[in-house]
GROMACS .gro file of C-alpha atoms in nm:
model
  357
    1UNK     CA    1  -5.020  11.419  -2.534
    2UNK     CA    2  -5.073  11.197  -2.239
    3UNK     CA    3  -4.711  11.066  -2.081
    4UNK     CA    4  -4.701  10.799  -1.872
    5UNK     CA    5  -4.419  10.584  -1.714
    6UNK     CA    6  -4.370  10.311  -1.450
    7UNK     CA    7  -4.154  10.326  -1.129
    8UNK     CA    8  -3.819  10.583  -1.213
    9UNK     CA    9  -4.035  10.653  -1.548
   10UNK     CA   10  -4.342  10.688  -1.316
   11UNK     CA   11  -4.136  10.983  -1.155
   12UNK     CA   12  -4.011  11.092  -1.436
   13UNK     CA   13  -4.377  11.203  -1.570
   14UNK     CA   14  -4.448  11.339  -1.240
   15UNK     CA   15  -4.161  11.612  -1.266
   16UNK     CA   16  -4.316  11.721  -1.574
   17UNK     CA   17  -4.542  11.880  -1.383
   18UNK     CA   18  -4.307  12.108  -1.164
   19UNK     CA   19  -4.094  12.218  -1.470
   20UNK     CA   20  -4.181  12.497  -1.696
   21UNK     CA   21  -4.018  12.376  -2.016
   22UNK     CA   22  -4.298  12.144  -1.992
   23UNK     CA   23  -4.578  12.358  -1.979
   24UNK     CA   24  -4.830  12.328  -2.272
   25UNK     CA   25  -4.639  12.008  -2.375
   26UNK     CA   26  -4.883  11.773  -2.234
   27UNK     CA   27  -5.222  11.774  -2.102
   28UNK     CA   28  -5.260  11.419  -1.878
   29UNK     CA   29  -5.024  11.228  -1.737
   30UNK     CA   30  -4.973  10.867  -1.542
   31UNK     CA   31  -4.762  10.729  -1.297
   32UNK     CA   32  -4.748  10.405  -1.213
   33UNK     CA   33  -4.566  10.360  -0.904
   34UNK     CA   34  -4.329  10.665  -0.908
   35UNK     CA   35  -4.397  11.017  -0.781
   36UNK     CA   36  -4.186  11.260  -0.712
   37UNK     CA   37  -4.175  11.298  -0.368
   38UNK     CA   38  -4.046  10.935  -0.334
   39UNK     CA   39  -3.685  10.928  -0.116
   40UNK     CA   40  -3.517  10.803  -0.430
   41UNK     CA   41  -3.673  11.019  -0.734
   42UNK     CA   42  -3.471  11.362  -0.631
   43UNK     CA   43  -3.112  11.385  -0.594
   44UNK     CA   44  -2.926  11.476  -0.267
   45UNK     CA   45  -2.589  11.563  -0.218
   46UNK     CA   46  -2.551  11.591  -0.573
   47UNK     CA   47  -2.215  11.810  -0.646
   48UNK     CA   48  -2.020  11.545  -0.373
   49UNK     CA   49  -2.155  11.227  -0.582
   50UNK     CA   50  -2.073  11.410  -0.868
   51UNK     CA   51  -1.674  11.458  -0.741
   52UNK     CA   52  -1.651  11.158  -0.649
   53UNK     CA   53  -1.769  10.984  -0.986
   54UNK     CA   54  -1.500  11.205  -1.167
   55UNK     CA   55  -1.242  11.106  -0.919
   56UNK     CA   56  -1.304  10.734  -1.012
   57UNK     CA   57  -1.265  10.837  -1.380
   58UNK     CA   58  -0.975  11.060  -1.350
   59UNK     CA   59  -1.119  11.353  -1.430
   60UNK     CA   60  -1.004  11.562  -1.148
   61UNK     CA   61  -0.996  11.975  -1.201
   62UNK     CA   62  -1.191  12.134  -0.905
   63UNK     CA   63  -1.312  12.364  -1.157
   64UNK     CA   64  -1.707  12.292  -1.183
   65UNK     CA   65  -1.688  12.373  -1.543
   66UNK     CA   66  -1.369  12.225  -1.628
   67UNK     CA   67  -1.470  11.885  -1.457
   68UNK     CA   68  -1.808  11.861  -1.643
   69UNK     CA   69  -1.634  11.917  -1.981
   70UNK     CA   70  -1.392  11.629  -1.868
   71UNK     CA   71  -1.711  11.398  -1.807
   72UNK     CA   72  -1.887  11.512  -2.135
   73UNK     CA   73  -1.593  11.318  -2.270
   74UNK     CA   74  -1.568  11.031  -2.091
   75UNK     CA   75  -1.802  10.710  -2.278
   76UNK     CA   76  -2.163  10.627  -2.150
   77UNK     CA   77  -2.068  10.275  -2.158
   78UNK     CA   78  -1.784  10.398  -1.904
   79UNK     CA   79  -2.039  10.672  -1.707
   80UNK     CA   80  -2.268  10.404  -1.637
   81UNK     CA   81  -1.990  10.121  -1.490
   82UNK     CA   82  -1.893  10.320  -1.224
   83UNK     CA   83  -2.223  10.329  -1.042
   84UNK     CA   84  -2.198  10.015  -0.927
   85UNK     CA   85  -1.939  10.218  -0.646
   86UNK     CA   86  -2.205  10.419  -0.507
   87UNK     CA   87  -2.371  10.104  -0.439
   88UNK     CA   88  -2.260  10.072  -0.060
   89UNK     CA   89  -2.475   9.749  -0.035
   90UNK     CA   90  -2.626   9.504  -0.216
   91UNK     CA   91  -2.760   9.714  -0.466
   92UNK     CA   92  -2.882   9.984  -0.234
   93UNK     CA   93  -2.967  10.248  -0.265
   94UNK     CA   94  -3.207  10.208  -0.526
   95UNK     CA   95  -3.124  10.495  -0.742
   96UNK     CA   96  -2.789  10.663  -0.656
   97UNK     CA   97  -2.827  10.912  -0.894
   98UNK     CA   98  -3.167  11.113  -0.976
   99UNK     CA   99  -3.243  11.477  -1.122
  100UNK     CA  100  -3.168  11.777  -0.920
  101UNK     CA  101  -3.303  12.114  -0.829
  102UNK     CA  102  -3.101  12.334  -1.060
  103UNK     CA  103  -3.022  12.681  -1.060
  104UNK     CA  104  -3.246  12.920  -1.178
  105UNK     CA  105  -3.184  12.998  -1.556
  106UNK     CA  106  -3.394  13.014  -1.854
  107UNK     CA  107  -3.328  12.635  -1.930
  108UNK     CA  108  -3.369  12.494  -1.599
  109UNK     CA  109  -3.570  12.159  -1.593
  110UNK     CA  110  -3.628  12.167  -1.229
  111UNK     CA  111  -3.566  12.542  -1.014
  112UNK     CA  112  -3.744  12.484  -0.725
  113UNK     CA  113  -3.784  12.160  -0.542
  114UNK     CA  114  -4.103  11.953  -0.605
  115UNK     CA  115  -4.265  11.966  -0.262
  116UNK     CA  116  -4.206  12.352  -0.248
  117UNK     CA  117  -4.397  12.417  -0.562
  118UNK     CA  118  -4.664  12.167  -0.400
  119UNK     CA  119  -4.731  12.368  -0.120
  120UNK     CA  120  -4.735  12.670  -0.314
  121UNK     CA  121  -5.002  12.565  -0.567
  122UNK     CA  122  -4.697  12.630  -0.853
  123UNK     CA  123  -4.710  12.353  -1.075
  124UNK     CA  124  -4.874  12.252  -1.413
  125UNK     CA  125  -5.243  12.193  -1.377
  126UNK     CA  126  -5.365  11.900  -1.534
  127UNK     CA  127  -5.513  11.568  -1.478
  128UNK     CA  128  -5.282  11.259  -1.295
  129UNK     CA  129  -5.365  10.920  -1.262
  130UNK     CA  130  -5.156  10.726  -1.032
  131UNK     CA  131  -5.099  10.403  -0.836
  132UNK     CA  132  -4.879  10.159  -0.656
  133UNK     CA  133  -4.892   9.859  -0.602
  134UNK     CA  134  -4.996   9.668  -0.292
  135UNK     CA  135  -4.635   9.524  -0.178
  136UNK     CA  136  -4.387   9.734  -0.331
  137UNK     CA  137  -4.104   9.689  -0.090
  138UNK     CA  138  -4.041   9.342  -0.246
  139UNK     CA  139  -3.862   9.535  -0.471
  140UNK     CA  140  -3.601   9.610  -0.175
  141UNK     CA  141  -3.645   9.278   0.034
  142UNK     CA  142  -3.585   9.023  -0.244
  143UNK     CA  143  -3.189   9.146  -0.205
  144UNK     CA  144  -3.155   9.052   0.133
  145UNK     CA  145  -3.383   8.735   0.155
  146UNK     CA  146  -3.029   8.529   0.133
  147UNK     CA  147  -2.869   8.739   0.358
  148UNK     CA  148  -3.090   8.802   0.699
  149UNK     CA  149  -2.835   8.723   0.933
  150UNK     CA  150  -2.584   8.936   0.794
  151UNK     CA  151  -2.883   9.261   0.835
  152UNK     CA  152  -2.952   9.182   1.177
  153UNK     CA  153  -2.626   9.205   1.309
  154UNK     CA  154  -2.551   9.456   1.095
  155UNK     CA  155  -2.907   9.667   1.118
  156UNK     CA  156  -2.734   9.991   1.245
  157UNK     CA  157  -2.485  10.030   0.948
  158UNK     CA  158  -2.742   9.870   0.634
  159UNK     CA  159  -3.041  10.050   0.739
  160UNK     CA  160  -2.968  10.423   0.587
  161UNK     CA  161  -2.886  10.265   0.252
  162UNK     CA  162  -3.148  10.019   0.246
  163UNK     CA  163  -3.406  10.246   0.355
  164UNK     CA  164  -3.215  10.581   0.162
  165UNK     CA  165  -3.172  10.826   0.378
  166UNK     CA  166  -2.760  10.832   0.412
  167UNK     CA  167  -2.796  11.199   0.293
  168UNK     CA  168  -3.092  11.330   0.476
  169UNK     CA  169  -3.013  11.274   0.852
  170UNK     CA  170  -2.712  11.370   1.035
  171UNK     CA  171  -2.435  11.133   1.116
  172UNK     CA  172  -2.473  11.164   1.491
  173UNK     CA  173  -2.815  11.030   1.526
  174UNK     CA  174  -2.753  10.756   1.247
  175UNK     CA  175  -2.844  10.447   1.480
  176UNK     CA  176  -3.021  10.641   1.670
  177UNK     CA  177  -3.298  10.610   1.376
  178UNK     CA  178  -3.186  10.272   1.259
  179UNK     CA  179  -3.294  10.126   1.614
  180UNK     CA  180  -3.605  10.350   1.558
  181UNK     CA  181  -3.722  10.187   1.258
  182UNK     CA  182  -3.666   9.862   1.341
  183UNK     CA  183  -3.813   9.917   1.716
  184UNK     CA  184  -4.137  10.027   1.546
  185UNK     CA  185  -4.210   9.756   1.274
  186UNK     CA  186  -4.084   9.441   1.431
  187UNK     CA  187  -4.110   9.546   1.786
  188UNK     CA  188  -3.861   9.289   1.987
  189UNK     CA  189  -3.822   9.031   1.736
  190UNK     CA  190  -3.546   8.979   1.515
  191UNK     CA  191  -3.537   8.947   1.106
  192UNK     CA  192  -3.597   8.601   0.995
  193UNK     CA  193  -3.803   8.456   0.756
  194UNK     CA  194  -4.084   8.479   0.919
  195UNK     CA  195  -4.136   8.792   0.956
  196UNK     CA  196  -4.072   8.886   0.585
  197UNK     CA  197  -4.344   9.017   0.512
  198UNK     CA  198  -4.245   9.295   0.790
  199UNK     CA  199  -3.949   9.367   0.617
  200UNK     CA  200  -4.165   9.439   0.274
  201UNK     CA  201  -4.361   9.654   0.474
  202UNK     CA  202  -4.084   9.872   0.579
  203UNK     CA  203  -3.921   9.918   0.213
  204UNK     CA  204  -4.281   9.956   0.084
  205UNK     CA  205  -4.344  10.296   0.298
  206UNK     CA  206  -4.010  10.426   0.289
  207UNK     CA  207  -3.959  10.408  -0.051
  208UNK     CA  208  -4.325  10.421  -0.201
  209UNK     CA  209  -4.601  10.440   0.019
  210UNK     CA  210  -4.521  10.765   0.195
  211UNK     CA  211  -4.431  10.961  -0.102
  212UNK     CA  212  -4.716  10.836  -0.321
  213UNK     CA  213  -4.965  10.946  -0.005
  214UNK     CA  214  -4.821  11.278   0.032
  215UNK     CA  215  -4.842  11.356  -0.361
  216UNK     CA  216  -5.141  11.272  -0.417
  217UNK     CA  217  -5.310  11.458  -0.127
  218UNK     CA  218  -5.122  11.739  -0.185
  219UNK     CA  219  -5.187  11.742  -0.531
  220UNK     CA  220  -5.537  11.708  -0.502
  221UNK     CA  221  -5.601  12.016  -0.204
  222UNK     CA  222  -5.431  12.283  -0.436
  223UNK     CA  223  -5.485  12.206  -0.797
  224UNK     CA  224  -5.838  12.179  -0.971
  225UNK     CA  225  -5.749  11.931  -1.187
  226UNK     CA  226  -5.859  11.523  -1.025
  227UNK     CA  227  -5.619  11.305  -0.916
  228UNK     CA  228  -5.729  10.965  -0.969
  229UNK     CA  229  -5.551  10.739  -0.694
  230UNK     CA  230  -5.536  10.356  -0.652
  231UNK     CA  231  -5.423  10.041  -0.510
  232UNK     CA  232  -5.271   9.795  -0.726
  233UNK     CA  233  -5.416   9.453  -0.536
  234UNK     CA  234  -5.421   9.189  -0.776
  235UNK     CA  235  -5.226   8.913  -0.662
  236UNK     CA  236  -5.308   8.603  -0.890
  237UNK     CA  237  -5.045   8.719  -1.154
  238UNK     CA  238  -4.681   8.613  -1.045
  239UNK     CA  239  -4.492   8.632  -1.395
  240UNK     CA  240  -4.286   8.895  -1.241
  241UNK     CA  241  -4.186   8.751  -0.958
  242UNK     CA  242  -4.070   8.434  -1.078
  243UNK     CA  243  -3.892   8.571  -1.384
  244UNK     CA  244  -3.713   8.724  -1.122
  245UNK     CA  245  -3.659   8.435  -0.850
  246UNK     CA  246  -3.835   8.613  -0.636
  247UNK     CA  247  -4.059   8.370  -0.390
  248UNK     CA  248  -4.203   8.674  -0.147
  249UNK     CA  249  -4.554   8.689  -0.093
  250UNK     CA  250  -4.772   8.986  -0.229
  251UNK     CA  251  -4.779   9.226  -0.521
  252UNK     CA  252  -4.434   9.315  -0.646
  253UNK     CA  253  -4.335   9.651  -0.763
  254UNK     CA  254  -4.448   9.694  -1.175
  255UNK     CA  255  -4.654   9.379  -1.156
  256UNK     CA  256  -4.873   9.468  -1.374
  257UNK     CA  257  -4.662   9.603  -1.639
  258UNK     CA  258  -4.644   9.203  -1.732
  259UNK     CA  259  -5.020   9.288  -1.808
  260UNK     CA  260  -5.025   9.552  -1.969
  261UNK     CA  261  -4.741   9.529  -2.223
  262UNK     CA  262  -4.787   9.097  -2.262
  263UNK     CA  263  -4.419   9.072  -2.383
  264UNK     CA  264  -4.120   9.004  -2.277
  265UNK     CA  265  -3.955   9.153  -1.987
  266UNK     CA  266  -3.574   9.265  -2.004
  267UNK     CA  267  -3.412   8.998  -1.825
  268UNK     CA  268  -3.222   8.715  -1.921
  269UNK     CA  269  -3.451   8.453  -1.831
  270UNK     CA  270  -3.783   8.636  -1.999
  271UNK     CA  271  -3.981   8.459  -2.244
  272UNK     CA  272  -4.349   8.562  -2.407
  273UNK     CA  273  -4.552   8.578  -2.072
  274UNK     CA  274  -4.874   8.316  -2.164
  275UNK     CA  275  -5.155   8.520  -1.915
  276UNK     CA  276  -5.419   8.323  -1.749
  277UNK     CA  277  -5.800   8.435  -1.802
  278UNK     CA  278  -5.812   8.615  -1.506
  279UNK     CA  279  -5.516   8.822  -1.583
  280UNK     CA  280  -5.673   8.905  -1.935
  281UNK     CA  281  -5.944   9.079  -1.779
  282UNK     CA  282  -5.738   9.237  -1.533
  283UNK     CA  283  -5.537   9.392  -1.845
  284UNK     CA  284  -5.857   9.479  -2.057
  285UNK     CA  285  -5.979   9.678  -1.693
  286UNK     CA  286  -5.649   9.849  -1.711
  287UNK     CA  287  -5.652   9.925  -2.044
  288UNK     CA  288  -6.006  10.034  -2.041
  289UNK     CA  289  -5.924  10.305  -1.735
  290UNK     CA  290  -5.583  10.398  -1.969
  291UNK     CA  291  -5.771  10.492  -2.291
  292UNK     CA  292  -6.038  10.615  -2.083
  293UNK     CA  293  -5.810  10.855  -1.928
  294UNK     CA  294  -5.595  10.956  -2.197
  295UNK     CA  295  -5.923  11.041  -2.446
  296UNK     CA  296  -6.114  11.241  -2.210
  297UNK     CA  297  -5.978  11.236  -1.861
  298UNK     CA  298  -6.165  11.046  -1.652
  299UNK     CA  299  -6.043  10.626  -1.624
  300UNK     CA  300  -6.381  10.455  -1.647
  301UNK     CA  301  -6.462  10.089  -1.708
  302UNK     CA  302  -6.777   9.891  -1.720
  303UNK     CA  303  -6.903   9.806  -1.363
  304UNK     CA  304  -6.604  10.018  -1.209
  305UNK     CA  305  -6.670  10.364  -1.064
  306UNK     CA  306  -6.350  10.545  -0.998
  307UNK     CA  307  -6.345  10.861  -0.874
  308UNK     CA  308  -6.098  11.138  -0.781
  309UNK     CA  309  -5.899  11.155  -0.456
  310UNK     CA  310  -6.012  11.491  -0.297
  311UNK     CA  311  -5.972  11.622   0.126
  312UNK     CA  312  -6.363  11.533   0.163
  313UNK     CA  313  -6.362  11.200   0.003
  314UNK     CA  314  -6.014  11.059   0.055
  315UNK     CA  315  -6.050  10.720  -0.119
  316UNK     CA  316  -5.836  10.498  -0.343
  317UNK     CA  317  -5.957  10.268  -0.605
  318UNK     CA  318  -5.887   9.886  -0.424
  319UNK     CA  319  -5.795   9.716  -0.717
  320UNK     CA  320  -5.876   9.344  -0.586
  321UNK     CA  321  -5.945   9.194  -0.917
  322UNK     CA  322  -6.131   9.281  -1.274
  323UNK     CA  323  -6.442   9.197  -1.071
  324UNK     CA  324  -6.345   9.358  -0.726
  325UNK     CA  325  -6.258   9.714  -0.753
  326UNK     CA  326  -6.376   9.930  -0.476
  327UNK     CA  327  -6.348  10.280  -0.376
  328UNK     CA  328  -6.190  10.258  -0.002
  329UNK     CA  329  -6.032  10.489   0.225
  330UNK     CA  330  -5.699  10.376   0.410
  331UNK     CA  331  -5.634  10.568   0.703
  332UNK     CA  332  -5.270  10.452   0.764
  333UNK     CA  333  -5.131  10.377   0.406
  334UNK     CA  334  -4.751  10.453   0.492
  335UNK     CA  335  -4.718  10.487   0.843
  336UNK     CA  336  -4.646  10.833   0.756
  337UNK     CA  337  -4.668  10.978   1.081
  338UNK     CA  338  -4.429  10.759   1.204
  339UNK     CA  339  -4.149  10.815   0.884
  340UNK     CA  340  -4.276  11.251   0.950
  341UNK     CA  341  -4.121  11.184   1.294
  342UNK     CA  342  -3.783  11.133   1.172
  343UNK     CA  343  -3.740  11.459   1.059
  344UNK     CA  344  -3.498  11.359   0.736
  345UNK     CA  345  -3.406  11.690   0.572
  346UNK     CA  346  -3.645  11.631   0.254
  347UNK     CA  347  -3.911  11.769   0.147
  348UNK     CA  348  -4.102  12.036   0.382
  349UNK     CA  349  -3.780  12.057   0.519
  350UNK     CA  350  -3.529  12.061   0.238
  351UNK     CA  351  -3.411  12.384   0.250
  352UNK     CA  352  -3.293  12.375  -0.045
  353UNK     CA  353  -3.147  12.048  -0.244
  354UNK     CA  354  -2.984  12.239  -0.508
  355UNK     CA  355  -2.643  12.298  -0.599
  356UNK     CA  356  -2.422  12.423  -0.880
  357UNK     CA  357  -2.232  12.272  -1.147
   0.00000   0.00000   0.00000
C-alpha cells in the first residue's frame, strides 16, 4: 500500500508515519504539500477549543467524559456549522481544528508529538515523496486581496490568525512579533497591491515552506529510507486559480492536482478542466514519478534524474516544466531562521501539546 494525499490529506499521510497503529500498514507514502510539522496540521490548545465548541452547542457538563458523550450526539451536519466561530477572520486560521497528541494508551493514534519522534529517530521507516508548490501562500493571500487596507491598519490584531500562531506565543509579546514579521518582509513599506507577491511570500513560509524544510531534512538525517523532495514550479497551468477568482501571480497551493486527477474540482463554478499540451506532459511526468514510486520506490521518468534529499547533497527536484526539471539546492527556502527566531512554543519546543479528554 502506498497512501498519498494533498495539502490536510498531504499531512494526513505524513502522521502515518509517527503512529504505531500504522505500522506494517503501508510501505510508501506521498505528500503533496502537507507535512506534519506545518503550523496548521497539529492541534494546539485542544481541550479549550473543544469547551468552547460544546458551549456553542449546549452541551455543557465540565465532566471530560460526560461532555464528549454529549457531542457524540450532537449531528455532523451540526459539528461542522459551528466552525465557522473559530474563524476569528476571514477564514483564518486555516484549519482550526487538527489531530492531537493523545494520551498514551493502547489505541492512541498519535502519543508523542511528531517533531519529538523526529529527533529521536522513532518513527516508521519507509520511503516519502514529497513537494510543495512554488507559491503556496496564495492560498492565504487571495482572502485579503479585497481587503488590504483593512490589514494594514489592523496588522497587529490579523497577523496571529493569518499567520497561526494565536496559540503558540504569549499574549504579552503579541505585536511585539506582528511588527516583527512585517518589519522583516516588507521592510518600511506598507501592504498594497504591489507588493503582493510579498504578502504570498509570508503565508507561503509560515504555513508551508518552513515545515516542509524541516521534515524533510529531518527525515532524511535519521531514517535510512530516501526522501525524495521537490519544487512544484510549473506555472503555465492556471485552471485552479481562475476556478477560484483568484488573479495572484505564481503557483497556487494543489495546482497540480488539476493535472493529475483532469476532472472536476469541488466548487461551484468547476467544469471538465480541457489541459493544454504542455500541461499533458506535465501530468504524464507526474504520473510517471507516481507509479514509479509506488512500484518500486524510486520516482523516475525519462530524461529526469531525481534523487533523494540527504545532509551531503541537499537538493530538491526544480520542477520548471516536463522539459525543465533540475536537481537544485535552495539555501533559504523558508526564511527559517528568521520564523526559528520567534521562538513559538511548537515543535522543538512544544513541551508537550497533549491533553486529555
Amino acid at each position: 500500500v502506498t497512501l498519498m494525499g494533498l495539502s490536510a490529506g498531504g499531512a494526513s499521510v505524513h502522521f502515518h508515519f509517527f503512529s504505531p497503529q500504522s505500522k506494517g500498514l503501508f510501505h510508501r507514502a506521498i505528500s503533496q504539500s502537507g507535512t506534519v510539522l506545518m503550523p496548521w496540521a497539529i492541534q494546539e490548545s485542544g481541550l479549550q477549543k473543544t469547551r468552547e465548541l460544546a458551549e456553542s452547542l449546549n452541551c455543557l457538563d465540565s465532566d471530560t467524559r460526560t461532555l464528549i458523550d454529549c457531542l457524540k450526539a450532537i449531528p455532523a451536519d451540526d459539528l461542522l456549522a459551528k466552525t465557522n466561530n473559530f474563524y476569528h477572520f476571514a477564514m483564518f486560521p486555516l484549519a482550526p481544528f487538527a489531530p492531537t497528541v493523545e494520551v498514551d494508551s493502547e489505541y492512541s493514534f498519535l502519543k508523542k508529538h511528531p517533531y519529538t519522534q523526529l529527533n529521536d529517530g522513532d518513527a516508521i521507516d519507509v520511503p516519502w515523496l514529497t513537494w510543495i508548490a512554488k507559491d503556496e501562500g496564495i492560498l492565504g493571500a487571495m482572502f485579503v486581496t479585497n481587503m488590504l487596507d483593512h490589514v494594514e491598519t489592523n496588522w497587529n490584531e490579523l497577523s496571529e490568525h493569518m499567520f497561526d500562531y494565536k496559540h503558540v506565543h504569549t499574549k504579552s509579546n503579541k505585536h511585539d512579533t506582528a511588527h516583527k514579521i512585517k518589519s522583516h518582509y516588507f521592510k518600511n513599506e506598507k501592504l498594497s497591491e504591489s507588493n503582493l507577491n510579498t504578502l504570498v511570500k509570508v503565508f507561503s513560509d509560515r504555513l508551508f515552506n518552513v515545515g516542509f524544510e524541516t521534515a524533510v531534512h529531518m527525515q532524511s538525517d535519521v531514517f535510512d529510507s530516501p526522501v525524495y523532495a521537490a519544487i512544484y514550479a510549473f506555472d503555465k497551468s492556471t485552471a485552479l486559480k481562475e476556478l477560484l477568482g483568484c488573479n495572484l501571480e505564481g503557483v497556487a497551493h494543489g495546482a497540480e492536482s488539476v493535472l493529475l486527477h483532469d476532472t472536476e474540482v469541488d466548487h461551484p463554478a468547476a467544469v471538465k478542466i480541457e489541459l493544454s499540451e504542455s500541461e499533458i506532459l506535465m501530468k504524464d511526468l507526474l504520473i510517471d514519478f507516481l507509479i514509479s514510486f509506488a512500484s518500486n520506490g524510486k520516482p523516475t521518468s525519462s530524461g529526469v534524474s531525481w534523487e533523494p534529499l540527504t545532509t551531503d547533497n541537499p537538493k530538491y527536484l526544480l520542477l520548471n516544466d516536463f522539459d525543465d526539471a533540475q536537481m537544485v539546492e535552495i539555501p533559504e527556502l523558508s526564511q527559517k531562521e528568521f520564523w526559528e527566531g520567534l521562538k513559538f512554543m511548537e515543535n522543538k519546543r512544544a513541551e508537550s501539546l497533549r491533553e486529555e479528554l
